[in-house]
Structures are given as C-alpha cells and as structure tokens.
mmCIF file of C-alpha atoms and ligand atoms in Angstrom:
data_model
loop_
_atom_site.group_PDB
_atom_site.id
_atom_site.type_symbol
_atom_site.label_atom_id
_atom_site.label_comp_id
_atom_site.label_asym_id
_atom_site.label_seq_id
_atom_site.Cartn_x
_atom_site.Cartn_y
_atom_site.Cartn_z
ATOM 1 C CA MET A 1 -15.935 10.451 -100.560
ATOM 2 C CA THR A 2 -16.217 6.801 -101.407
ATOM 3 C CA GLY A 3 -13.551 4.570 -102.845
ATOM 4 C CA SER A 4 -15.301 4.614 -106.202
ATOM 5 C CA GLY A 5 -14.150 8.204 -106.939
ATOM 6 C CA SER A 6 -10.515 7.278 -106.766
ATOM 7 C CA GLN A 7 -11.233 4.095 -108.706
ATOM 8 C CA ASP A 8 -12.863 6.169 -111.429
ATOM 9 C CA ALA A 9 -9.830 8.443 -111.453
ATOM 10 C CA ARG A 10 -7.588 5.410 -111.769
ATOM 11 C CA ALA A 11 -9.783 4.010 -114.541
ATOM 12 C CA ALA A 12 -9.573 7.340 -116.382
ATOM 13 C CA ALA A 13 -5.808 7.401 -115.969
ATOM 14 C CA ALA A 14 -5.634 3.860 -117.331
ATOM 15 C CA GLY A 15 -7.813 4.899 -120.288
ATOM 16 C CA THR A 16 -10.760 2.694 -119.238
ATOM 17 C CA ALA A 17 -14.336 3.887 -118.661
ATOM 18 C CA PRO A 18 -15.722 3.937 -115.093
ATOM 19 C CA SER A 19 -18.253 1.237 -114.422
ATOM 20 C CA PRO A 20 -21.840 2.645 -114.670
ATOM 21 C CA GLY A 21 -23.070 0.150 -112.092
ATOM 22 C CA GLY A 22 -20.699 1.473 -109.417
ATOM 23 C CA ALA A 23 -17.415 0.113 -108.189
ATOM 24 C CA ARG A 24 -16.598 -3.302 -109.555
ATOM 25 C CA ALA A 25 -20.151 -3.876 -110.789
ATOM 26 C CA TRP A 26 -18.834 -6.728 -112.915
ATOM 27 C CA ALA A 27 -17.976 -8.660 -109.769
ATOM 28 C CA ARG A 28 -21.642 -9.392 -109.166
ATOM 29 C CA TYR A 29 -21.641 -11.570 -112.267
ATOM 30 C CA PHE A 30 -18.802 -13.776 -111.106
ATOM 31 C CA ARG A 31 -19.636 -17.437 -110.752
ATOM 32 C CA ARG A 32 -19.061 -17.798 -107.014
ATOM 33 C CA VAL A 33 -17.978 -21.262 -105.930
ATOM 34 C CA VAL A 34 -16.599 -22.865 -102.811
ATOM 35 C CA PRO A 35 -13.636 -24.779 -104.214
ATOM 36 C CA TYR A 36 -12.335 -28.212 -103.356
ATOM 37 C CA VAL A 37 -9.230 -28.102 -101.161
ATOM 38 C CA PRO A 38 -6.626 -30.603 -102.322
ATOM 39 C CA GLY A 39 -4.151 -32.175 -99.896
ATOM 40 C CA GLU A 40 -0.983 -30.290 -99.130
ATOM 41 C CA GLN A 41 2.022 -30.840 -101.465
ATOM 42 C CA PRO A 42 4.902 -29.893 -99.128
ATOM 43 C CA ALA A 43 8.290 -29.179 -100.703
ATOM 44 C CA GLY A 44 11.468 -31.105 -99.926
ATOM 45 C CA ASP A 45 12.206 -34.790 -99.777
ATOM 46 C CA ARG A 46 13.070 -35.268 -96.122
ATOM 47 C CA LEU A 47 9.482 -36.035 -95.328
ATOM 48 C CA ILE A 48 7.049 -38.911 -95.378
ATOM 49 C CA LYS A 49 4.091 -38.028 -97.490
ATOM 50 C CA LEU A 50 1.044 -40.111 -96.629
ATOM 51 C CA ASN A 51 -1.589 -37.414 -97.206
ATOM 52 C CA THR A 52 -2.820 -37.603 -100.818
ATOM 53 C CA ASN A 53 -3.066 -41.335 -101.574
ATOM 54 C CA GLU A 54 -0.166 -41.235 -104.001
ATOM 55 C CA ASN A 55 1.562 -44.481 -104.881
ATOM 56 C CA PRO A 56 4.986 -44.791 -103.179
ATOM 57 C CA TYR A 57 6.483 -46.712 -106.119
ATOM 58 C CA PRO A 58 7.541 -45.181 -109.443
ATOM 59 C CA PRO A 59 5.414 -45.704 -112.566
ATOM 60 C CA ALA A 60 6.153 -48.709 -114.829
ATOM 61 C CA PRO A 61 9.736 -48.687 -116.201
ATOM 62 C CA GLY A 62 8.397 -48.274 -119.756
ATOM 63 C CA VAL A 63 7.005 -44.887 -118.717
ATOM 64 C CA ALA A 64 10.466 -43.603 -117.727
ATOM 65 C CA GLU A 65 11.940 -45.021 -120.937
ATOM 66 C CA ALA A 66 9.277 -43.362 -123.119
ATOM 67 C CA LEU A 67 9.879 -40.087 -121.258
ATOM 68 C CA ARG A 68 13.614 -40.295 -122.060
ATOM 69 C CA GLN A 69 12.925 -41.046 -125.727
ATOM 70 C CA MET A 70 10.276 -38.386 -126.122
ATOM 71 C CA ASP A 71 10.764 -36.168 -129.177
ATOM 72 C CA ALA A 72 10.279 -32.529 -128.126
ATOM 73 C CA GLY A 73 9.821 -31.694 -131.820
ATOM 74 C CA ALA A 74 6.541 -33.616 -131.770
ATOM 75 C CA LEU A 75 5.117 -31.009 -129.382
ATOM 76 C CA ARG A 76 4.857 -28.649 -132.374
ATOM 77 C CA ARG A 77 1.628 -30.383 -133.307
ATOM 78 C CA TYR A 78 -1.690 -30.615 -131.555
ATOM 79 C CA PRO A 79 -2.259 -34.010 -129.983
ATOM 80 C CA ASP A 80 -4.862 -36.461 -131.302
ATOM 81 C CA PRO A 81 -8.141 -34.989 -129.975
ATOM 82 C CA THR A 82 -9.550 -38.505 -129.575
ATOM 83 C CA ALA A 83 -6.445 -39.689 -127.639
ATOM 84 C CA GLY A 84 -6.967 -42.816 -129.762
ATOM 85 C CA ALA A 85 -3.783 -44.636 -128.735
ATOM 86 C CA LEU A 86 -4.768 -44.440 -125.076
ATOM 87 C CA THR A 87 -8.472 -45.225 -125.506
ATOM 88 C CA ASN A 88 -7.534 -48.229 -127.690
ATOM 89 C CA ALA A 89 -5.014 -49.490 -125.117
ATOM 90 C CA LEU A 90 -7.592 -49.172 -122.323
ATOM 91 C CA ALA A 91 -10.315 -50.826 -124.408
ATOM 92 C CA ALA A 92 -7.998 -53.780 -125.113
ATOM 93 C CA ARG A 93 -6.940 -54.057 -121.452
ATOM 94 C CA TYR A 94 -10.520 -54.126 -120.162
ATOM 95 C CA GLY A 95 -12.138 -56.127 -122.994
ATOM 96 C CA LEU A 96 -14.263 -53.212 -124.223
ATOM 97 C CA ARG A 97 -14.733 -51.356 -127.502
ATOM 98 C CA PRO A 98 -12.962 -47.984 -127.928
ATOM 99 C CA GLU A 99 -16.410 -46.301 -128.189
ATOM 100 C CA GLN A 100 -16.936 -47.339 -124.565
ATOM 101 C CA VAL A 101 -13.885 -45.439 -123.294
ATOM 102 C CA PHE A 102 -13.414 -41.753 -122.392
ATOM 103 C CA VAL A 103 -10.127 -40.290 -121.139
ATOM 104 C CA GLY A 104 -9.536 -37.039 -119.283
ATOM 105 C CA VAL A 105 -7.053 -35.008 -117.262
ATOM 106 C CA GLY A 106 -7.223 -37.104 -114.116
ATOM 107 C CA SER A 107 -10.464 -38.635 -112.914
ATOM 108 C CA ASP A 108 -11.395 -35.228 -111.482
ATOM 109 C CA ASP A 109 -11.682 -33.970 -115.059
ATOM 110 C CA VAL A 110 -13.590 -37.115 -116.060
ATOM 111 C CA LEU A 111 -15.971 -36.839 -113.089
ATOM 112 C CA GLY A 112 -16.457 -33.098 -113.655
ATOM 113 C CA THR A 113 -17.317 -33.781 -117.316
ATOM 114 C CA ALA A 114 -19.678 -36.581 -116.267
ATOM 115 C CA PHE A 115 -21.475 -34.321 -113.745
ATOM 116 C CA LEU A 116 -21.857 -31.650 -116.441
ATOM 117 C CA THR A 117 -23.084 -34.165 -119.023
ATOM 118 C CA PHE A 118 -25.445 -36.407 -117.048
ATOM 119 C CA PHE A 119 -26.646 -34.500 -114.004
ATOM 120 C CA ASN A 120 -28.871 -32.037 -115.768
ATOM 121 C CA SER A 121 -32.234 -32.528 -114.073
ATOM 122 C CA ASP A 122 -34.296 -30.577 -111.530
ATOM 123 C CA ARG A 123 -34.235 -33.584 -109.240
ATOM 124 C CA PRO A 124 -31.402 -33.898 -106.727
ATOM 125 C CA ILE A 125 -28.501 -36.215 -107.387
ATOM 126 C CA LEU A 126 -27.639 -38.548 -104.519
ATOM 127 C CA PHE A 127 -24.315 -39.351 -102.875
ATOM 128 C CA PRO A 128 -23.175 -40.401 -99.377
ATOM 129 C CA ASP A 129 -22.752 -37.859 -96.565
ATOM 130 C CA VAL A 130 -19.185 -39.026 -95.983
ATOM 131 C CA THR A 131 -17.492 -39.340 -99.352
ATOM 132 C CA TYR A 132 -15.189 -37.666 -101.847
ATOM 133 C CA SER A 133 -15.541 -33.988 -100.986
ATOM 134 C CA PHE A 134 -15.316 -32.920 -104.635
ATOM 135 C CA TYR A 135 -18.892 -34.118 -105.377
ATOM 136 C CA PRO A 136 -20.646 -31.198 -103.641
ATOM 137 C CA VAL A 137 -18.141 -28.831 -105.266
ATOM 138 C CA TRP A 138 -19.047 -29.907 -108.820
ATOM 139 C CA ALA A 139 -22.725 -29.821 -107.835
ATOM 140 C CA GLY A 140 -22.192 -26.224 -106.680
ATOM 141 C CA LEU A 141 -20.238 -25.248 -109.790
ATOM 142 C CA TYR A 142 -22.837 -26.650 -112.193
ATOM 143 C CA LYS A 143 -25.848 -25.718 -110.026
ATOM 144 C CA ILE A 144 -26.935 -29.335 -109.681
ATOM 145 C CA PRO A 145 -29.309 -29.935 -106.741
ATOM 146 C CA TYR A 146 -28.111 -32.738 -104.477
ATOM 147 C CA GLU A 147 -28.999 -34.698 -101.371
ATOM 148 C CA THR A 148 -26.673 -36.787 -99.258
ATOM 149 C CA ARG A 149 -27.514 -40.174 -97.776
ATOM 150 C CA PRO A 150 -25.920 -41.034 -94.414
ATOM 151 C CA LEU A 151 -23.514 -43.936 -94.165
ATOM 152 C CA ASP A 152 -24.535 -46.441 -91.510
ATOM 153 C CA ALA A 153 -22.861 -46.597 -88.076
ATOM 154 C CA ASP A 154 -20.005 -48.677 -89.564
ATOM 155 C CA PHE A 155 -19.434 -46.103 -92.328
ATOM 156 C CA ARG A 156 -21.020 -48.345 -94.942
ATOM 157 C CA ILE A 157 -23.145 -47.220 -97.900
ATOM 158 C CA ARG A 158 -26.693 -48.604 -97.656
ATOM 159 C CA PRO A 159 -27.873 -49.400 -101.211
ATOM 160 C CA GLU A 160 -31.531 -49.173 -100.178
ATOM 161 C CA ASP A 161 -31.040 -45.416 -99.542
ATOM 162 C CA TYR A 162 -30.356 -44.758 -103.223
ATOM 163 C CA GLY A 163 -33.808 -45.203 -104.756
ATOM 164 C CA GLY A 164 -36.810 -42.991 -105.489
ATOM 165 C CA ALA A 165 -36.977 -39.945 -107.712
ATOM 166 C CA ASN A 166 -33.527 -38.451 -108.226
ATOM 167 C CA GLY A 167 -31.352 -36.827 -110.869
ATOM 168 C CA GLY A 168 -28.550 -39.405 -110.747
ATOM 169 C CA VAL A 169 -26.326 -41.253 -108.304
ATOM 170 C CA VAL A 170 -22.575 -41.104 -107.677
ATOM 171 C CA PHE A 171 -20.432 -42.909 -105.126
ATOM 172 C CA PRO A 172 -16.878 -44.155 -104.867
ATOM 173 C CA ASN A 173 -16.219 -47.865 -104.468
ATOM 174 C CA PRO A 174 -14.218 -48.316 -102.273
ATOM 175 C CA ASN A 175 -15.578 -45.191 -100.623
ATOM 176 C CA ALA A 176 -13.273 -42.327 -99.666
ATOM 177 C CA PRO A 177 -12.051 -41.503 -97.081
ATOM 178 C CA THR A 178 -13.314 -44.673 -95.369
ATOM 179 C CA GLY A 179 -11.929 -47.336 -97.747
ATOM 180 C CA CYS A 180 -15.107 -49.410 -97.247
ATOM 181 C CA LEU A 181 -15.891 -51.656 -100.195
ATOM 182 C CA MET A 182 -19.245 -52.709 -101.601
ATOM 183 C CA GLY A 183 -19.577 -56.033 -103.358
ATOM 184 C CA LEU A 184 -20.786 -56.278 -106.936
ATOM 185 C CA SER A 185 -24.265 -57.355 -105.820
ATOM 186 C CA GLU A 186 -24.670 -54.185 -103.727
ATOM 187 C CA VAL A 187 -23.515 -52.004 -106.624
ATOM 188 C CA GLU A 188 -25.990 -53.831 -108.838
ATOM 189 C CA ASP A 189 -28.702 -53.268 -106.228
ATOM 190 C CA ILE A 190 -28.171 -49.503 -106.617
ATOM 191 C CA LEU A 191 -28.302 -49.835 -110.412
ATOM 192 C CA ARG A 192 -31.522 -51.850 -110.225
ATOM 193 C CA ARG A 193 -33.125 -49.108 -108.133
ATOM 194 C CA ASN A 194 -32.121 -46.439 -110.668
ATOM 195 C CA PRO A 195 -33.002 -47.492 -114.225
ATOM 196 C CA ASP A 196 -33.871 -43.951 -115.335
ATOM 197 C CA VAL A 197 -30.765 -41.967 -114.356
ATOM 198 C CA VAL A 198 -27.019 -42.304 -114.829
ATOM 199 C CA VAL A 199 -25.210 -44.046 -111.982
ATOM 200 C CA ILE A 200 -21.516 -43.165 -111.660
ATOM 201 C CA VAL A 201 -19.260 -45.591 -109.795
ATOM 202 C CA ASP A 202 -16.002 -43.814 -108.953
ATOM 203 C CA GLU A 203 -13.429 -46.617 -108.837
ATOM 204 C CA ALA A 204 -10.344 -44.506 -108.034
ATOM 205 C CA TYR A 205 -9.200 -47.194 -105.550
ATOM 206 C CA ILE A 206 -10.754 -50.373 -106.988
ATOM 207 C CA ASP A 207 -7.438 -52.005 -107.958
ATOM 208 C CA PHE A 208 -6.371 -52.411 -104.312
ATOM 209 C CA GLY A 209 -8.629 -55.380 -103.640
ATOM 210 C CA GLY A 210 -12.114 -54.549 -104.887
ATOM 211 C CA VAL A 211 -14.177 -56.081 -107.667
ATOM 212 C CA SER A 212 -14.834 -53.616 -110.464
ATOM 213 C CA ALA A 213 -18.337 -52.909 -111.732
ATOM 214 C CA LEU A 214 -17.051 -53.172 -115.326
ATOM 215 C CA PRO A 215 -18.806 -56.549 -115.968
ATOM 216 C CA LEU A 216 -22.122 -54.807 -115.196
ATOM 217 C CA LEU A 217 -21.664 -52.582 -118.271
ATOM 218 C CA ALA A 218 -22.991 -55.442 -120.397
ATOM 219 C CA ARG A 219 -26.354 -55.182 -118.609
ATOM 220 C CA TYR A 220 -26.678 -51.541 -117.533
ATOM 221 C CA GLU A 221 -26.518 -48.870 -120.222
ATOM 222 C CA ASN A 222 -26.858 -46.156 -117.585
ATOM 223 C CA LEU A 223 -23.684 -47.183 -115.707
ATOM 224 C CA LEU A 224 -20.504 -45.110 -115.909
ATOM 225 C CA VAL A 225 -17.370 -46.544 -114.273
ATOM 226 C CA VAL A 226 -14.616 -44.001 -113.602
ATOM 227 C CA GLN A 227 -10.998 -44.953 -112.879
ATOM 228 C CA THR A 228 -7.657 -43.152 -112.557
ATOM 229 C CA PHE A 229 -3.953 -43.571 -113.296
ATOM 230 C CA SER A 230 -3.117 -41.557 -110.152
ATOM 231 C CA LYS A 231 -3.225 -44.383 -107.602
ATOM 232 C CA SER A 232 -2.648 -47.958 -108.786
ATOM 233 C CA ARG A 233 -0.655 -46.811 -111.833
ATOM 234 C CA SER A 234 1.383 -44.287 -109.875
ATOM 235 C CA MET A 235 0.964 -41.398 -112.291
ATOM 236 C CA ALA A 236 -0.788 -38.664 -110.306
ATOM 237 C CA GLY A 237 1.623 -36.111 -111.782
ATOM 238 C CA ILE A 238 0.701 -36.735 -115.410
ATOM 239 C CA ARG A 239 -3.078 -36.463 -114.809
ATOM 240 C CA ILE A 240 -4.929 -39.295 -116.554
ATOM 241 C CA GLY A 241 -8.388 -40.569 -115.704
ATOM 242 C CA CYS A 242 -10.836 -42.653 -117.688
ATOM 243 C CA ALA A 243 -14.497 -43.591 -117.861
ATOM 244 C CA PHE A 244 -16.099 -46.731 -119.225
ATOM 245 C CA GLY A 245 -19.722 -46.874 -120.306
ATOM 246 C CA ALA A 246 -22.195 -47.497 -123.095
ATOM 247 C CA PRO A 247 -21.247 -45.750 -126.384
ATOM 248 C CA GLU A 248 -24.224 -43.414 -125.952
ATOM 249 C CA LEU A 249 -22.860 -42.161 -122.603
ATOM 250 C CA ILE A 250 -19.306 -41.815 -123.918
ATOM 251 C CA LYS A 251 -20.520 -39.928 -127.002
ATOM 252 C CA ALA A 252 -22.472 -37.506 -124.796
ATOM 253 C CA MET A 253 -19.358 -36.883 -122.662
ATOM 254 C CA LEU A 254 -17.229 -36.335 -125.765
ATOM 255 C CA ASP A 255 -19.751 -33.812 -127.112
ATOM 256 C CA VAL A 256 -19.471 -31.864 -123.843
ATOM 257 C CA LYS A 257 -15.675 -32.130 -123.834
ATOM 258 C CA TYR A 258 -15.451 -30.915 -127.454
ATOM 259 C CA SER A 259 -17.642 -27.998 -126.433
ATOM 260 C CA TYR A 260 -15.013 -26.531 -124.131
ATOM 261 C CA ASN A 261 -11.607 -27.989 -125.084
ATOM 262 C CA SER A 262 -10.823 -30.431 -127.886
ATOM 263 C CA TYR A 263 -7.326 -31.177 -126.633
ATOM 264 C CA THR A 264 -7.589 -32.053 -122.984
ATOM 265 C CA MET A 265 -5.109 -34.937 -123.343
ATOM 266 C CA ASN A 266 -1.623 -33.690 -124.158
ATOM 267 C CA LEU A 267 0.830 -35.731 -126.203
ATOM 268 C CA PRO A 268 3.099 -36.858 -123.319
ATOM 269 C CA SER A 269 0.165 -38.083 -121.245
ATOM 270 C CA ILE A 270 -1.227 -40.090 -124.176
ATOM 271 C CA LEU A 271 2.176 -41.738 -124.846
ATOM 272 C CA LEU A 272 3.041 -42.369 -121.205
ATOM 273 C CA GLY A 273 -0.441 -43.594 -120.374
ATOM 274 C CA VAL A 274 -0.150 -46.264 -123.084
ATOM 275 C CA GLU A 275 3.171 -47.413 -121.608
ATOM 276 C CA ALA A 276 1.609 -47.781 -118.175
ATOM 277 C CA VAL A 277 -1.294 -49.855 -119.496
ATOM 278 C CA LYS A 278 1.116 -52.154 -121.385
ATOM 279 C CA ASP A 279 2.983 -53.327 -118.280
ATOM 280 C CA GLU A 280 0.466 -55.565 -116.555
ATOM 281 C CA ALA A 281 3.127 -57.454 -114.564
ATOM 282 C CA TYR A 282 4.534 -54.301 -112.952
ATOM 283 C CA PHE A 283 1.005 -53.091 -112.189
ATOM 284 C CA GLN A 284 0.120 -56.353 -110.438
ATOM 285 C CA GLU A 285 3.423 -56.418 -108.541
ATOM 286 C CA THR A 286 3.230 -52.878 -107.138
ATOM 287 C CA VAL A 287 -0.474 -53.136 -106.301
ATOM 288 C CA GLY A 288 0.288 -56.440 -104.529
ATOM 289 C CA LYS A 289 3.029 -54.777 -102.454
ATOM 290 C CA ILE A 290 0.718 -51.963 -101.387
ATOM 291 C CA VAL A 291 -2.028 -54.418 -100.425
ATOM 292 C CA SER A 292 0.326 -56.485 -98.254
ATOM 293 C CA THR A 293 1.743 -53.347 -96.596
ATOM 294 C CA ARG A 294 -1.843 -52.239 -95.906
ATOM 295 C CA GLU A 295 -2.787 -55.540 -94.323
ATOM 296 C CA ARG A 296 0.343 -55.459 -92.123
ATOM 297 C CA ALA A 297 -0.492 -51.866 -91.192
ATOM 298 C CA LYS A 298 -3.871 -53.041 -89.883
ATOM 299 C CA GLU A 299 -2.084 -55.380 -87.442
ATOM 300 C CA ARG A 300 0.523 -52.847 -86.357
ATOM 301 C CA LEU A 301 -1.917 -49.972 -85.909
ATOM 302 C CA SER A 302 -4.264 -52.178 -83.953
ATOM 303 C CA GLN A 303 -1.379 -53.034 -81.572
ATOM 304 C CA LEU A 304 -0.812 -49.287 -81.175
ATOM 305 C CA GLY A 305 -4.415 -48.755 -80.013
ATOM 306 C CA PHE A 306 -6.012 -47.641 -83.267
ATOM 307 C CA ALA A 307 -9.436 -48.652 -84.561
ATOM 308 C CA PHE A 308 -10.180 -48.439 -88.268
ATOM 309 C CA THR A 309 -12.524 -49.369 -91.063
ATOM 310 C CA ASP A 310 -11.641 -52.430 -93.123
ATOM 311 C CA SER A 311 -10.074 -50.466 -95.962
ATOM 312 C CA TYR A 312 -9.739 -51.977 -99.437
ATOM 313 C CA ALA A 313 -8.009 -48.841 -100.755
ATOM 314 C CA ASN A 314 -4.400 -47.600 -100.623
ATOM 315 C CA PHE A 315 -5.145 -45.718 -97.413
ATOM 316 C CA LEU A 316 -6.384 -46.433 -93.911
ATOM 317 C CA PHE A 317 -9.011 -44.472 -92.028
ATOM 318 C CA ILE A 318 -7.852 -44.667 -88.411
ATOM 319 C CA ARG A 319 -8.928 -43.427 -84.999
ATOM 320 C CA HIS A 320 -6.935 -43.791 -81.805
ATOM 321 C CA ARG A 321 -8.923 -45.127 -78.872
ATOM 322 C CA THR A 322 -7.795 -42.309 -76.554
ATOM 323 C CA VAL A 323 -5.771 -39.654 -78.409
ATOM 324 C CA PRO A 324 -7.635 -37.086 -80.564
ATOM 325 C CA ALA A 325 -6.950 -37.218 -84.295
ATOM 326 C CA ALA A 326 -6.283 -33.472 -84.515
ATOM 327 C CA GLU A 327 -3.479 -33.824 -81.964
ATOM 328 C CA LEU A 328 -1.896 -36.743 -83.795
ATOM 329 C CA TYR A 329 -2.152 -34.890 -87.096
ATOM 330 C CA GLU A 330 -0.214 -31.943 -85.640
ATOM 331 C CA VAL A 331 2.524 -33.954 -83.949
ATOM 332 C CA LEU A 332 3.024 -36.119 -87.025
ATOM 333 C CA ARG A 333 3.242 -33.016 -89.187
ATOM 334 C CA ALA A 334 5.802 -31.449 -86.854
ATOM 335 C CA HIS A 335 7.815 -34.653 -87.338
ATOM 336 C CA ARG A 336 7.477 -34.256 -91.161
ATOM 337 C CA ILE A 337 5.033 -37.156 -91.486
ATOM 338 C CA TYR A 338 2.065 -35.852 -93.470
ATOM 339 C CA VAL A 339 -1.335 -37.518 -93.188
ATOM 340 C CA ARG A 340 -4.801 -36.125 -93.970
ATOM 341 C CA TYR A 341 -7.195 -34.796 -91.375
ATOM 342 C CA PHE A 342 -10.793 -33.812 -92.214
ATOM 343 C CA SER A 343 -12.564 -31.638 -89.668
ATOM 344 C CA GLY A 344 -16.161 -32.377 -90.815
ATOM 345 C CA PRO A 345 -18.933 -34.115 -88.891
ATOM 346 C CA ARG A 346 -18.446 -37.870 -88.307
ATOM 347 C CA VAL A 347 -14.865 -37.851 -89.618
ATOM 348 C CA SER A 348 -13.053 -35.498 -87.247
ATOM 349 C CA ASP A 349 -12.030 -38.380 -84.958
ATOM 350 C CA TYR A 350 -10.125 -39.978 -87.825
ATOM 351 C CA LEU A 351 -6.917 -39.634 -89.797
ATOM 352 C CA ARG A 352 -6.587 -40.837 -93.357
ATOM 353 C CA VAL A 353 -3.181 -42.417 -93.810
ATOM 354 C CA THR A 354 -1.952 -43.359 -97.275
ATOM 355 C CA VAL A 355 -0.176 -46.711 -97.469
ATOM 356 C CA GLY A 356 3.493 -45.981 -98.209
ATOM 357 C CA THR A 357 6.474 -48.289 -98.564
ATOM 358 C CA ASP A 358 7.230 -50.719 -95.728
ATOM 359 C CA ALA A 359 10.111 -48.460 -94.653
ATOM 360 C CA GLN A 360 7.881 -45.367 -94.518
ATOM 361 C CA MET A 361 5.254 -47.241 -92.546
ATOM 362 C CA GLU A 362 7.861 -48.537 -90.081
ATOM 363 C CA GLU A 363 8.905 -44.956 -89.423
ATOM 364 C CA LEU A 364 5.267 -44.032 -88.841
ATOM 365 C CA TYR A 365 4.789 -46.886 -86.314
ATOM 366 C CA ARG A 366 8.071 -46.018 -84.563
ATOM 367 C CA PHE A 367 7.080 -42.405 -84.181
ATOM 368 C CA LEU A 368 3.552 -43.226 -83.006
ATOM 369 C CA GLU A 369 4.813 -45.788 -80.510
ATOM 370 C CA THR A 370 7.276 -43.313 -78.982
ATOM 371 C CA TYR A 371 4.743 -40.507 -78.909
ATOM 372 C CA LEU A 372 1.902 -42.567 -77.452
ATOM 373 C CA ASN A 373 4.155 -44.105 -74.759
ATOM 374 C CA GLY A 374 5.578 -40.732 -73.750
ATOM 375 C CA ARG A 375 2.269 -38.904 -73.620
HETATM 376 N N1 PMP B 401 -12.130 -39.973 -106.828
HETATM 377 C C1 PMP B 401 -11.745 -40.177 -105.571
HETATM 378 C C2 PMP B 401 -12.645 -40.949 -104.669
HETATM 379 C C3 PMP B 401 -10.516 -39.670 -105.112
HETATM 380 O O1 PMP B 401 -10.145 -39.852 -103.840
HETATM 381 C C4 PMP B 401 -9.693 -38.950 -106.007
HETATM 382 C C5 PMP B 401 -8.353 -38.424 -105.527
HETATM 383 N N2 PMP B 401 -8.401 -37.162 -104.968
HETATM 384 C C6 PMP B 401 -10.146 -38.752 -107.302
HETATM 385 C C7 PMP B 401 -11.367 -39.279 -107.700
HETATM 386 C C8 PMP B 401 -9.390 -37.933 -108.296
HETATM 387 O O2 PMP B 401 -8.134 -38.382 -108.603
HETATM 388 P P1 PMP B 401 -7.397 -37.959 -109.934
HETATM 389 O O3 PMP B 401 -8.009 -36.667 -110.440
HETATM 390 O O4 PMP B 401 -5.983 -37.811 -109.561
HETATM 391 O O5 PMP B 401 -7.636 -39.072 -110.910
#
C-alpha cells in the first residue's frame, strides 16, 4: 500500500477529491526556484551587527518626526499608486523629470522588476562571476539565460568582457561584495559596447565615495541606474529603492509593476522617504562619518595582518594573511560580532565586514587583536 491511499482517504474525509494524477500531482507545476539567502538578522541588542551593510546611524531626524506625527486614520485609504510625492522629491534631488524615476520596495524589488521588464530575450544577460548573488536568482525565477564574466585577479570588472551579442548587462558599482569601484569612463565603456540592450548599473553603495552614472542618462537611453534608501539613507527597514532612466524605460517598468501590484509603495514609506530626501545635510554628514571610519578601518585592519580590496562601499572585503576566513567568522560570531562569510569560489578566503560606528569598529579590532595574538 502506498501513501497515496491514505492521502485519498484523508482527502475524502476533508471533502476534497483525490488527485487523478497521483499523490500531490499539483506539485509538479510548482515554479521551483533556488532562493536568495539574506544575511542573518539575529535578535537582541547586545551584539555588533556588521553582516548586512546596514547603516549604523539612525535615519534623518525628520523621518522620526514624521513617524511620530503619522495619522493612522490615513491608512484607511490606498496610497497613491504613482508614489508621486516620493518620485517628485527624488526627481528634484537628482535634477531629473518625474517620468525618469521609478520607486519600489527596496532596490531588490526595483531590480526584480527591471529584470522582468528588460531581460526578455533568448540571448544571455551578462554579469560578473563575483557579484550580488541575487542576480542569478532573478534570472532563475524569470527563466532568463545568463553568463557570468570573471573579475580580474584584483577582483575588478573588465569592461571589455561585456560586449558581443547578449540580452542585457547588469553590475553593481561599487561591486558587491568586493567594494571595487569603476570610474565613469569604464561604465560608459560598457554602455558604448551595448547600444542594443538595457544596461543596469546597481548603485546600492555609490554614495560612499563613487561617482554616479546619472549624468550618463542624458546620452544613453538604454541606461537604468538603480539606488536604495537602505544604505546611505539608513532606511533598510522601510524598504525603498529607486531607478532612474529614460521615460520609455520607466514607463515599461511601471506597466509591469501595474500588472502585478498597483500599490507596492505603502503610505508610510512614501511619507518617510520624502523626509529622508529632504535632509541633504544629515545625509552628507552620516555618509562622511562612514567613509572616514572605513578609511581608518583600512589602516587598522592592515596593522592586524589583513589584506583587502580598496572598497568604496560601506563594507570591507578582507582576508587575513594566515588565518582562514571561516575560522574568523565563527569566533567573531561566538563573540556576538556578526560579519558575512560567503563560501563560494574565489570569495571563501574573505569576510565582508560592514562599516559600523567608530565604537563598534574599535571593539572589532580589540577582539581580533586579542584572538590573533593568542592563537
Ligand atoms: N544591490 C546590491 C549590490 C546589494 O548589496 C543590495 C543589498 N542586499 C541590494 C541591491 C538590495 O538592497 P535593498 O533591497 O535593501 O535596497
């Protein structure tokens, strides 16, 4: 007797018909995907969390104030499906027209929508072999063929690898998890090689010292620049991301968005996002603090025997000259200092360490110094 008999009996008892295709025949029609694995969000506050590239400072004070003043009664209504207040604020901040701005639920939502909208060809899309590990996941979800291009020996993207027949190009600048930055001329080199497909530049970390590709929008109608409020604006918890591009690209993304959910942006995120964009001084100040902590971290970690890429992001990609990364990851974790470890090829010697406050970083150096000396 197989399990299906008892399942049929259970189905009959529950008043449902047995499946004619055998046990759980419906399961064969599931869309099977290998999901992205986000960094751990451990509970408790007696820990140092340097594992998901969150900003260690609170969002702009106007965000907290707007949150206090928020009228719960307003939640009765659907939000503005165009999220007009936020798209207008972003357009004004970046010197663009509102028709050039798309907003979504974190840049993951924006990137996922962009993959679905623009990468719809039989040719493979291209991205680096070491990069944001969500790209192959969206490609898998949407059945988009892809090919990776290896970073060079110094973990740098080689623009000349991103030409030829392809279905589109996507890369982060600075790259993740390496933090390596390409200059505007290299980004433009990739655009010049790809006039017939959409090129997505994922600028999740651009505010920490990079030069944005936004000025290239004036010359490249196939460029989409994606940014996030999760890092430099310290609002990972509210989930806001945005894309900037030619009106034709933005319209195509909106058509796709309106084809699965008109109201991706909830009322609080629209209101709080506007407050964050308004406070340019606070944005510059907190980004400046993170950049100087990062540059100091390069000196301190080098004294402790670490090698690293020259990161322009709010994280460092570090390798100890003698101690394996997996070991350091475990001992740090046991000490309630969380960093990120990726076990894949080329990266398993490294730890990705988010830049925290000076005090958090001091505790990291103290612990590492003691551990490395006592080993
Ligand atoms: N792009 C890159 C390169 C990232 O590292 C991240 C953070 N995981 C994201 C996009 C997505 O961030 P969010 O959805 O919080 O905007």
